[in-house]
Coordinates of C-alpha atoms in Angstrom, one line a residue:
X89 CA 139.0 61.2 123.9
X90 CA 138.1 58.4 121.3
X91 CA 134.3 58.6 120.9
X92 CA 134.4 55.5 118.9
X93 CA 135.5 53.8 122.1
X94 CA 132.3 55.0 124.3
X95 CA 130.4 52.4 125.2
X96 CA 126.7 52.3 123.6
X97 CA 123.9 51.0 125.9
X98 CA 121.0 48.8 124.6
X99 CA 118.7 51.6 125.3
X100 CA 120.4 53.9 123.0
X101 CA 120.7 51.4 120.2
X102 CA 116.8 50.6 120.4
X103 CA 116.1 54.5 120.3
X104 CA 118.2 55.0 117.3
X105 CA 116.7 51.9 115.7
X106 CA 112.9 53.3 116.2
X107 CA 114.3 56.8 114.9
X108 CA 115.5 55.5 111.7
X109 CA 112.6 52.9 111.4
X110 CA 110.3 56.1 111.7
X111 CA 112.3 58.2 109.4
X112 CA 112.2 55.1 106.5
X113 CA 108.6 54.8 107.2
X114 CA 107.7 58.5 107.6
X115 CA 104.9 58.1 105.6
X116 CA 103.0 56.0 107.9
X117 CA 103.2 58.7 110.8
X118 CA 102.5 61.3 108.2
X119 CA 99.3 59.8 106.7
X120 CA 98.0 58.9 110.3
X121 CA 96.8 62.5 110.7
X122 CA 94.7 62.5 107.3
X123 CA 92.1 59.9 108.7
X124 CA 89.2 61.0 111.1
X125 CA 88.5 57.5 112.4
X126 CA 90.2 54.3 112.8
X127 CA 91.1 52.5 109.4
X128 CA 91.3 48.6 109.7
X129 CA 91.6 46.2 107.2
X130 CA 92.5 42.5 107.4
X131 CA 94.5 40.3 104.9
X132 CA 95.9 37.3 106.4
X133 CA 98.5 35.7 104.4
X134 CA 97.9 32.4 103.0
X135 CA 99.3 29.5 105.7
X136 CA 102.1 27.6 104.1
X137 CA 100.5 24.2 104.2
X138 CA 97.5 25.5 102.9
X139 CA 99.1 27.2 99.9
X140 CA 101.3 23.9 99.3
X141 CA 98.3 21.7 99.3
X142 CA 96.5 24.2 97.1
X143 CA 99.2 24.0 94.3
X144 CA 99.4 20.4 94.7
X145 CA 95.2 20.3 94.4
X146 CA 95.8 22.4 91.0
X147 CA 98.7 20.2 89.9
X148 CA 96.7 17.0 89.9
X149 CA 93.6 18.8 88.2
X150 CA 96.2 19.9 85.3
X151 CA 97.8 16.4 85.1
X152 CA 94.2 14.7 84.9
X153 CA 93.2 17.7 82.5
X154 CA 96.0 16.4 79.9
X155 CA 95.1 12.8 80.3
X156 CA 91.2 14.1 79.3
X157 CA 92.8 15.9 76.4
X158 CA 94.7 12.7 75.2
X159 CA 91.4 10.8 75.5
X160 CA 89.5 13.3 73.5
X161 CA 92.1 13.7 70.8
X162 CA 92.2 9.6 70.1
X163 CA 88.4 9.8 70.1
X164 CA 87.9 7.9 73.4
X165 CA 86.2 10.7 75.1
X166 CA 83.5 12.8 73.7
X167 CA 84.7 16.5 72.9
X168 CA 82.3 19.5 73.7
X169 CA 85.0 22.1 73.1
X170 CA 84.8 24.5 69.7
X171 CA 87.5 23.7 67.6
X172 CA 88.7 24.4 64.1
X173 CA 87.5 22.6 60.9
X174 CA 89.8 20.8 59.3
X175 CA 89.6 22.8 56.2
X176 CA 90.5 25.9 58.2
X177 CA 93.6 24.5 60.0
X178 CA 96.0 26.8 57.9
X179 CA 94.2 29.9 58.9
X180 CA 95.0 32.0 61.9
X181 CA 93.5 30.1 64.7
X182 CA 90.0 31.2 66.2
X183 CA 90.2 29.2 69.1
X184 CA 93.6 29.1 71.1
X185 CA 93.5 25.5 72.6
X186 CA 95.8 25.8 75.3
X187 CA 94.2 29.1 76.7
X188 CA 90.8 27.0 76.7
X189 CA 92.8 24.5 78.9
X190 CA 91.3 25.7 82.1
X191 CA 87.9 26.3 81.1
X192 CA 87.7 22.8 79.6
X193 CA 89.1 20.7 82.3
X194 CA 88.8 22.9 85.8
X195 CA 85.7 25.3 85.3
X196 CA 83.5 22.8 83.9
X197 CA 83.8 20.9 86.7
X198 CA 82.3 23.5 88.8
X199 CA 80.0 25.4 86.5
X200 CA 77.0 24.5 88.1
X201 CA 77.9 27.1 90.9
X202 CA 77.4 30.1 88.3
X203 CA 74.6 31.5 85.9
X204 CA 72.1 30.1 88.0
X205 CA 68.7 31.2 86.7
X206 CA 66.8 33.1 89.0
X207 CA 63.0 33.6 88.4
X208 CA 62.0 36.3 91.0
X209 CA 63.4 39.7 92.5
X210 CA 67.1 39.4 93.5
X211 CA 66.0 40.7 97.1
X212 CA 67.0 39.6 100.5
X213 CA 65.4 36.2 99.4
X214 CA 64.9 35.0 95.6
X215 CA 63.6 31.9 93.9
X216 CA 65.8 29.7 91.7
X217 CA 65.0 27.5 88.8
X218 CA 66.4 23.9 89.5
X219 CA 68.5 22.7 86.6
X220 CA 70.6 19.4 86.2
X221 CA 73.2 18.2 84.2
X222 CA 74.1 14.7 82.3
X223 CA 77.3 15.5 80.9
X224 CA 79.3 16.7 83.8
X225 CA 78.2 20.6 83.3
X226 CA 78.5 20.9 79.6
X227 CA 74.8 21.5 79.4
X228 CA 71.9 22.0 81.8
X229 CA 68.3 20.9 81.5
X230 CA 65.7 22.7 83.7
X231 CA 63.9 20.2 85.8
X232 CA 60.9 22.3 86.1
X233 CA 61.0 22.7 89.9
X234 CA 61.5 26.2 91.6
X235 CA 63.5 26.5 94.5
X236 CA 61.8 28.6 96.7
X237 CA 62.9 31.4 99.3
X238 CA 66.8 30.9 98.7
X239 CA 68.6 33.3 100.9
X240 CA 70.4 36.0 98.8
X241 CA 73.9 36.7 99.7
X242 CA 75.4 37.6 96.5
X243 CA 73.6 40.3 94.7
X244 CA 74.7 43.9 95.2
X245 CA 71.4 44.8 96.7
X246 CA 73.2 47.0 99.4
X247 CA 70.4 48.9 100.4
X248 CA 67.5 46.6 99.9
X249 CA 65.8 48.8 96.7
X250 CA 65.9 45.7 94.4
X251 CA 62.2 45.0 95.1
X252 CA 59.2 45.1 92.8
X253 CA 56.9 46.8 95.6
X254 CA 56.9 49.7 97.4
X255 CA 57.7 53.3 96.9
X256 CA 60.3 52.9 94.1
X257 CA 58.5 49.9 92.5
X258 CA 55.4 52.4 92.3
X259 CA 57.2 55.4 91.1
X260 CA 58.6 53.2 88.4
X261 CA 55.4 52.1 87.1
X262 CA 54.0 55.2 87.0
X263 CA 56.9 56.6 85.0
X264 CA 56.5 53.8 82.4
X265 CA 52.6 54.6 82.1
X266 CA 53.8 58.2 81.3
X267 CA 57.0 57.7 79.0
X268 CA 57.0 54.3 78.2
X269 CA 59.9 51.9 78.5
X270 CA 62.3 52.8 75.6
X271 CA 63.5 56.3 74.6
X272 CA 64.4 55.3 70.8
X273 CA 67.3 57.9 70.6
X274 CA 70.3 59.3 71.8
X275 CA 70.3 62.2 74.3
X276 CA 71.8 64.5 71.6
X277 CA 68.6 63.9 69.2
X278 CA 65.1 62.9 70.5
X279 CA 66.3 61.2 73.6
X280 CA 66.6 63.8 76.1
X281 CA 63.9 64.0 78.6
X282 CA 63.1 66.2 81.4
X283 CA 63.6 63.1 83.9
X284 CA 67.1 62.6 82.5
X285 CA 67.5 66.1 83.7
X286 CA 66.0 65.9 86.9
X287 CA 68.1 62.9 87.6
X288 CA 71.2 64.7 86.8
X289 CA 70.4 67.6 89.0
X290 CA 69.7 65.3 91.7
X291 CA 73.1 63.2 91.5
X292 CA 75.0 66.6 91.5
X293 CA 73.4 67.8 94.7
X294 CA 73.6 64.2 95.9
X295 CA 77.5 64.2 95.4
X296 CA 78.0 67.8 96.2
X297 CA 79.6 68.8 93.1
X298 CA 78.8 71.4 90.3
X299 CA 77.1 69.1 87.6
X300 CA 76.6 65.2 86.4
X301 CA 75.9 63.2 83.6
X302 CA 73.9 59.9 83.7
X303 CA 74.7 57.1 81.5
X304 CA 72.9 54.1 80.8
X305 CA 75.3 51.6 81.1
X306 CA 77.6 51.0 84.0
X307 CA 80.4 49.3 82.5
X308 CA 80.5 51.8 79.5
X309 CA 80.4 55.0 82.0
X310 CA 84.3 54.0 82.6
X311 CA 85.3 52.2 79.3
X312 CA 84.0 55.0 77.1
X313 CA 84.6 57.9 79.2
X314 CA 88.5 57.2 80.3
X315 CA 89.4 57.4 76.5
X316 CA 87.8 61.0 76.1
X317 CA 90.0 62.2 79.5
X318 CA 93.1 60.8 78.6
X319 CA 95.1 59.9 75.4
X320 CA 98.5 60.0 73.8
X321 CA 101.1 61.6 75.8
X322 CA 99.3 61.1 79.1
X323 CA 100.0 58.6 82.1
X324 CA 97.2 56.5 83.8
X325 CA 98.5 55.0 87.3
X326 CA 95.8 52.1 87.8
X327 CA 95.5 50.3 91.0
X328 CA 96.4 46.4 90.3
X329 CA 92.8 45.3 91.5
X330 CA 90.7 47.9 89.4
X331 CA 87.7 46.8 87.7
X332 CA 87.8 45.2 83.9
X333 CA 85.9 48.5 82.9
X334 CA 88.9 50.6 84.2
X335 CA 91.4 48.5 82.8
X336 CA 89.6 48.6 79.3
X337 CA 89.0 52.4 79.5
X338 CA 92.8 52.8 80.2
X339 CA 93.8 50.6 77.3
X340 CA 91.4 52.0 74.9
X341 CA 92.8 55.8 75.8
X342 CA 96.1 55.3 74.1
X343 CA 97.7 56.6 77.4
X344 CA 100.7 54.8 78.9
X345 CA 99.7 52.9 81.9
X346 CA 101.4 51.9 85.0
X347 CA 100.1 49.5 87.8
X348 CA 101.0 50.4 91.6
X349 CA 100.3 47.6 94.1
X350 CA 96.8 47.5 95.6
X351 CA 96.2 50.3 98.1
X352 CA 99.8 50.9 98.4
X353 CA 100.6 54.5 98.7
X354 CA 104.5 53.9 98.7
X355 CA 104.1 51.9 95.6
X356 CA 101.9 55.0 94.0
X357 CA 104.1 57.9 95.3
X358 CA 107.1 56.0 93.6
X359 CA 105.3 56.3 90.3
X360 CA 104.3 59.4 90.6
X361 CA 108.0 60.9 91.9
X362 CA 109.2 58.7 88.8
X363 CA 106.7 60.1 86.2
X364 CA 107.6 63.7 87.4
X365 CA 111.2 63.0 87.2
X366 CA 111.8 61.2 83.9
X367 CA 108.8 62.2 81.8
X368 CA 107.8 60.6 78.7
X369 CA 109.5 57.8 77.5
X370 CA 112.3 58.5 75.0
X371 CA 111.7 62.2 74.7
X372 CA 111.7 63.0 78.4
X373 CA 108.9 65.4 77.9
X374 CA 106.7 66.1 80.7
X375 CA 103.4 64.4 80.8
X376 CA 100.4 65.9 79.3
X377 CA 98.1 64.6 81.9
X378 CA 98.7 62.1 85.0
X379 CA 95.6 60.2 85.9
X380 CA 95.0 58.0 89.0
X381 CA 92.5 55.4 88.7
X382 CA 91.2 53.8 92.0
X383 CA 87.8 52.5 93.3
X384 CA 85.9 53.2 96.3
X385 CA 85.1 49.6 97.4
X386 CA 87.3 46.6 95.7
X387 CA 84.6 43.9 95.1
X388 CA 86.8 41.1 95.3
X389 CA 88.8 42.1 98.3
X390 CA 86.4 44.0 100.3
X391 CA 88.8 46.6 101.0
X392 CA 88.2 50.5 101.0
X393 CA 90.4 52.7 99.0
X394 CA 92.9 55.0 101.2
X395 CA 91.2 57.8 99.8
X396 CA 93.0 60.5 102.2
X397 CA 96.2 59.4 101.3
X398 CA 95.4 59.3 97.6
X399 CA 94.1 62.9 97.6
X400 CA 97.3 64.1 99.4
X401 CA 99.5 62.5 96.8
X402 CA 97.7 63.4 94.0
X403 CA 97.9 67.2 95.2
X404 CA 101.4 67.1 96.1
X405 CA 102.2 65.9 92.2
X406 CA 99.6 67.6 90.6
X407 CA 97.9 64.7 89.2
X408 CA 94.3 64.1 88.7
X409 CA 92.1 61.6 90.7
X410 CA 89.3 59.4 89.0
X411 CA 87.3 57.7 91.8
X412 CA 85.3 54.5 90.5
X413 CA 82.3 54.3 93.4
X414 CA 80.3 51.5 92.0
X415 CA 80.4 49.7 95.2
X416 CA 80.5 52.5 97.8
X417 CA 78.1 54.8 96.4
X418 CA 74.9 54.7 98.8
X419 CA 76.6 51.9 100.9
X420 CA 79.3 53.9 102.9
X421 CA 79.3 57.4 105.0
X422 CA 76.8 58.7 107.3
X423 CA 74.8 60.2 104.2
X424 CA 75.4 57.3 101.9
X425 CA 77.7 59.3 100.2
X426 CA 80.2 57.0 99.3
X427 CA 84.2 56.8 100.4
X428 CA 84.2 60.8 100.3
X429 CA 81.3 61.0 102.7
X430 CA 82.9 58.0 104.8
X431 CA 86.3 60.0 105.3
X432 CA 84.6 63.2 105.5
X433 CA 86.4 64.8 102.8
X434 CA 85.9 67.7 100.4
X435 CA 83.9 66.4 97.0
X436 CA 86.2 69.2 95.2
X437 CA 89.2 67.2 95.8
X438 CA 88.3 64.5 93.8
X439 CA 88.4 65.6 90.0
X440 CA 86.5 62.7 88.4
X441 CA 83.5 61.1 90.5
X442 CA 82.0 58.1 89.0
X443 CA 79.6 55.8 90.2
X444 CA 77.0 53.3 89.2
X445 CA 73.0 52.9 89.7
X446 CA 73.3 49.0 89.6
X447 CA 74.0 48.4 93.3
X448 CA 72.7 50.6 96.3
X449 CA 69.8 51.9 93.7
X450 CA 68.8 48.8 92.6
X451 CA 68.7 50.0 88.9
X452 CA 71.2 50.2 86.0
X453 CA 73.4 52.6 84.5
X454 CA 76.2 55.1 85.8
X455 CA 77.1 58.4 86.2
X456 CA 80.1 61.1 86.3
X457 CA 80.1 64.0 88.8
X458 CA 82.7 66.9 89.2
X459 CA 83.1 70.6 87.5
X460 CA 80.7 72.0 84.9
X461 CA 83.5 72.3 82.8
X462 CA 84.3 68.5 83.0
X463 CA 80.5 67.6 82.4
X464 CA 80.3 70.0 79.3
X465 CA 83.4 68.5 77.9
X466 CA 82.1 64.9 78.2
X467 CA 78.7 65.8 76.8
X468 CA 80.7 66.4 73.4
X469 CA 83.1 64.1 73.7
X470 CA 82.2 60.9 75.2
X471 CA 81.0 58.1 72.9
X472 CA 78.9 56.7 75.7
X473 CA 77.1 60.2 75.7
X474 CA 77.0 60.8 71.8
X475 CA 76.3 57.3 70.6
X476 CA 74.2 55.5 73.1
X477 CA 70.8 55.3 73.5
X478 CA 69.2 57.3 76.6
X479 CA 68.4 55.8 79.9
X480 CA 65.2 54.0 80.1
X481 CA 62.5 56.4 82.1
X482 CA 61.5 53.8 84.3
X483 CA 65.1 52.9 85.3
X484 CA 65.6 56.9 85.9
X485 CA 62.6 57.1 88.0
X486 CA 64.0 54.1 90.1
X487 CA 67.0 56.1 90.7
X488 CA 65.4 59.4 91.7
X489 CA 63.1 57.9 94.1
X490 CA 65.9 55.7 95.7
X491 CA 68.2 58.5 95.7
X492 CA 65.4 60.9 97.2
X493 CA 64.9 58.0 99.9
X494 CA 68.6 58.0 100.9
X495 CA 68.9 61.7 101.1
X496 CA 65.5 61.7 103.3
X497 CA 63.7 64.0 101.0
X498 CA 60.5 61.6 101.3
X499 CA 60.2 62.0 104.8
X500 CA 62.7 59.0 105.7
X501 CA 65.1 59.6 108.3
X502 CA 68.7 60.5 106.6
X503 CA 70.9 57.6 106.1
X504 CA 68.5 55.2 107.9
X505 CA 69.3 52.5 105.3
X506 CA 72.9 53.3 105.2
X507 CA 72.7 52.7 108.9
X508 CA 71.0 49.4 108.8
X509 CA 73.8 48.2 106.1
X510 CA 76.5 49.2 108.4
X511 CA 75.1 47.5 111.4
X512 CA 74.3 44.2 109.5
X513 CA 77.9 44.4 108.0
X514 CA 79.6 44.6 111.5
X515 CA 77.4 42.0 112.9
X516 CA 78.0 39.3 110.0
X517 CA 81.9 40.2 109.9
X518 CA 82.0 39.6 113.7
X519 CA 80.3 36.5 113.9
X520 CA 82.3 35.0 111.1
X521 CA 85.6 35.8 112.9
X522 CA 84.4 34.2 116.4
X523 CA 83.7 31.3 114.3
X524 CA 87.5 31.1 113.1
X525 CA 86.9 31.9 109.5
X526 CA 89.5 34.0 107.4
X527 CA 88.1 36.8 106.2
X528 CA 89.1 39.7 103.8
X529 CA 88.6 43.6 103.6
X530 CA 87.8 46.6 105.5
X531 CA 85.8 46.0 108.8
X532 CA 82.9 48.7 107.1
X533 CA 82.8 47.0 103.9
X534 CA 79.7 45.2 102.8
X535 CA 81.6 42.9 100.7
X536 CA 82.8 40.1 102.7
X537 CA 85.2 37.7 101.1
X538 CA 85.9 34.4 102.9
X539 CA 88.6 32.3 102.2
X540 CA 88.5 28.8 100.8
X541 CA 91.8 28.7 98.9
X542 CA 91.7 24.8 97.7
X543 CA 90.0 24.3 94.1
X544 CA 87.9 21.6 95.1
X545 CA 86.4 23.6 97.9
X546 CA 85.1 26.1 95.2
X547 CA 82.2 23.8 94.0
X548 CA 81.6 21.9 97.3
X549 CA 81.1 25.3 99.3
X550 CA 78.5 26.5 96.5
X551 CA 76.6 23.3 96.4
X552 CA 76.7 22.7 100.2
X553 CA 75.2 26.3 100.7
X554 CA 72.3 25.9 98.2
X555 CA 71.4 22.7 99.7
X556 CA 70.7 24.8 102.9
X557 CA 69.1 27.3 100.9
X558 CA 71.6 30.2 100.7
X559 CA 72.9 31.5 97.4
X560 CA 76.4 32.5 97.4
X561 CA 79.0 33.5 95.0
X562 CA 82.3 31.4 94.9
X563 CA 85.3 32.8 93.2
X564 CA 88.6 31.4 92.0
X565 CA 91.5 31.5 89.4
X566 CA 91.9 33.4 87.1
X567 CA 89.5 36.1 88.9
X568 CA 91.6 35.7 92.1
X569 CA 95.4 34.8 92.8
X570 CA 95.4 30.9 92.0
X571 CA 95.8 30.4 95.9
X572 CA 93.2 32.6 97.1
X573 CA 89.9 30.9 96.0
X574 CA 87.0 32.5 98.2
X575 CA 83.3 32.8 98.6
X576 CA 82.0 36.3 98.6
X577 CA 79.1 37.4 100.6
X578 CA 77.1 40.7 100.0
X579 CA 75.5 42.0 103.0
X580 CA 72.3 44.1 102.4
X581 CA 70.1 46.4 104.6
X582 CA 67.2 44.2 103.7
X583 CA 68.6 41.3 105.6
X584 CA 67.1 40.8 109.1
X585 CA 69.0 39.8 111.8
X586 CA 67.4 36.3 111.3
X587 CA 68.3 35.7 107.9
X588 CA 71.8 36.5 109.0
X589 CA 71.6 33.9 111.7
X590 CA 70.3 31.6 109.5
X591 CA 73.1 32.1 107.0
X592 CA 75.8 31.8 110.0
X593 CA 74.2 28.6 111.0
X594 CA 74.4 27.1 107.8
X595 CA 78.2 28.4 107.6
X596 CA 78.8 26.6 111.0
X597 CA 77.7 23.2 109.7
X598 CA 79.5 23.7 106.4
X599 CA 82.8 24.4 108.3
X600 CA 83.9 21.0 106.8
X601 CA 84.3 22.7 103.1
X602 CA 86.2 25.7 104.5
X603 CA 88.3 24.7 107.7
X604 CA 91.5 22.5 107.2

């Protein structure tokens, strides 16, 4: 009997289709078992009409920008931009005129939304110095007035420790009386204080690793330590939305850099597989080291790294993992231990654990944690460790006190502040969705991006919110894709329900700036 002539039912075709679809996407089925909780992230695609109107808006801005440049060239409009002197016209240009086009003609129109001077503690509420401009934001003058009690929805004060009163402030003051403010030396010389060693031992215990090392600047923790961990003959695989400090550190290392799509494990695995199969360019020798760079929470998207899948790929292909927990440490997990705690993973599975003290701890600086051999190596090879001045003692004490509070070692309930942050985040995100706003990111992320899209709405939204005594961060191109301008809210454990409700009410009154 000819089997080709046998009838095939619709049910059979459907079952075969599902089977081959599962085979094609077996990473989805396989990876689902790696998570101990539901992992929900939303990134709604930009509506076509909105995208078209956004491009048209940028097009109109560009046309008027060229018109204004024409008027400036012929002296019909005053030019405030730095430019080459006539006697230097044959030199290598210091200012790239076209590269400054966006700054001159687009950014300057809405520049009043950034760099606002704050004259108080950046807590749940803050005070702003009022300023005005008579030349369309090229220069500002302070009016002498202070805008009081502005709700702070922009600072990374996730756990509410950025205060000038309370246990942390008192401990930092006492530390200042004992040690002074500055150290005046590097750790290798006369700047290694007992408080620094206490801090590093506490950080290691908090992270659940063998050892740790503290640095005075969060940005330099990445940019100066990655070059000590990778170099020529090494491959760095970096998420496309990684922070500038990670990007700079990777470039300074001299390693080959390849970028994978944001949080896309298929893209990452393809790069890992190709790296193993093909090796280094030209020589085809195996890579000396493959280093994966990811963040815990991505501060512009509000997304959380798919850490269980990254660790699984890292183990399968024998790579090393560098995890930047700048925004996630303290803000995620039942103990506040970051994404490792959030997913209930073993800290030993992350080779290099990096984070900063500038967000959840209300201080400054950064850390790297891991095996003792790793930290000992960095102490003698990291530029940030050898040449940088030691961390200020009161800053160190601020971190120690806040970390002990998070850990419950001062009598506070373990995870109390993190739990409050989680409740505020869930409430704020749910209310925004109920009102019809398009928000990005993970449901558990305290970073809440709300989409604005059109360039004209960036400035209008920031100004209208400030009129209602709410300080927000608005972001546009080139920090985001050109059609994905947004407002970014940072939820804090210090925000009361009344503060969040006031913010939500203002958003409902301000919907004309957001909806189309």
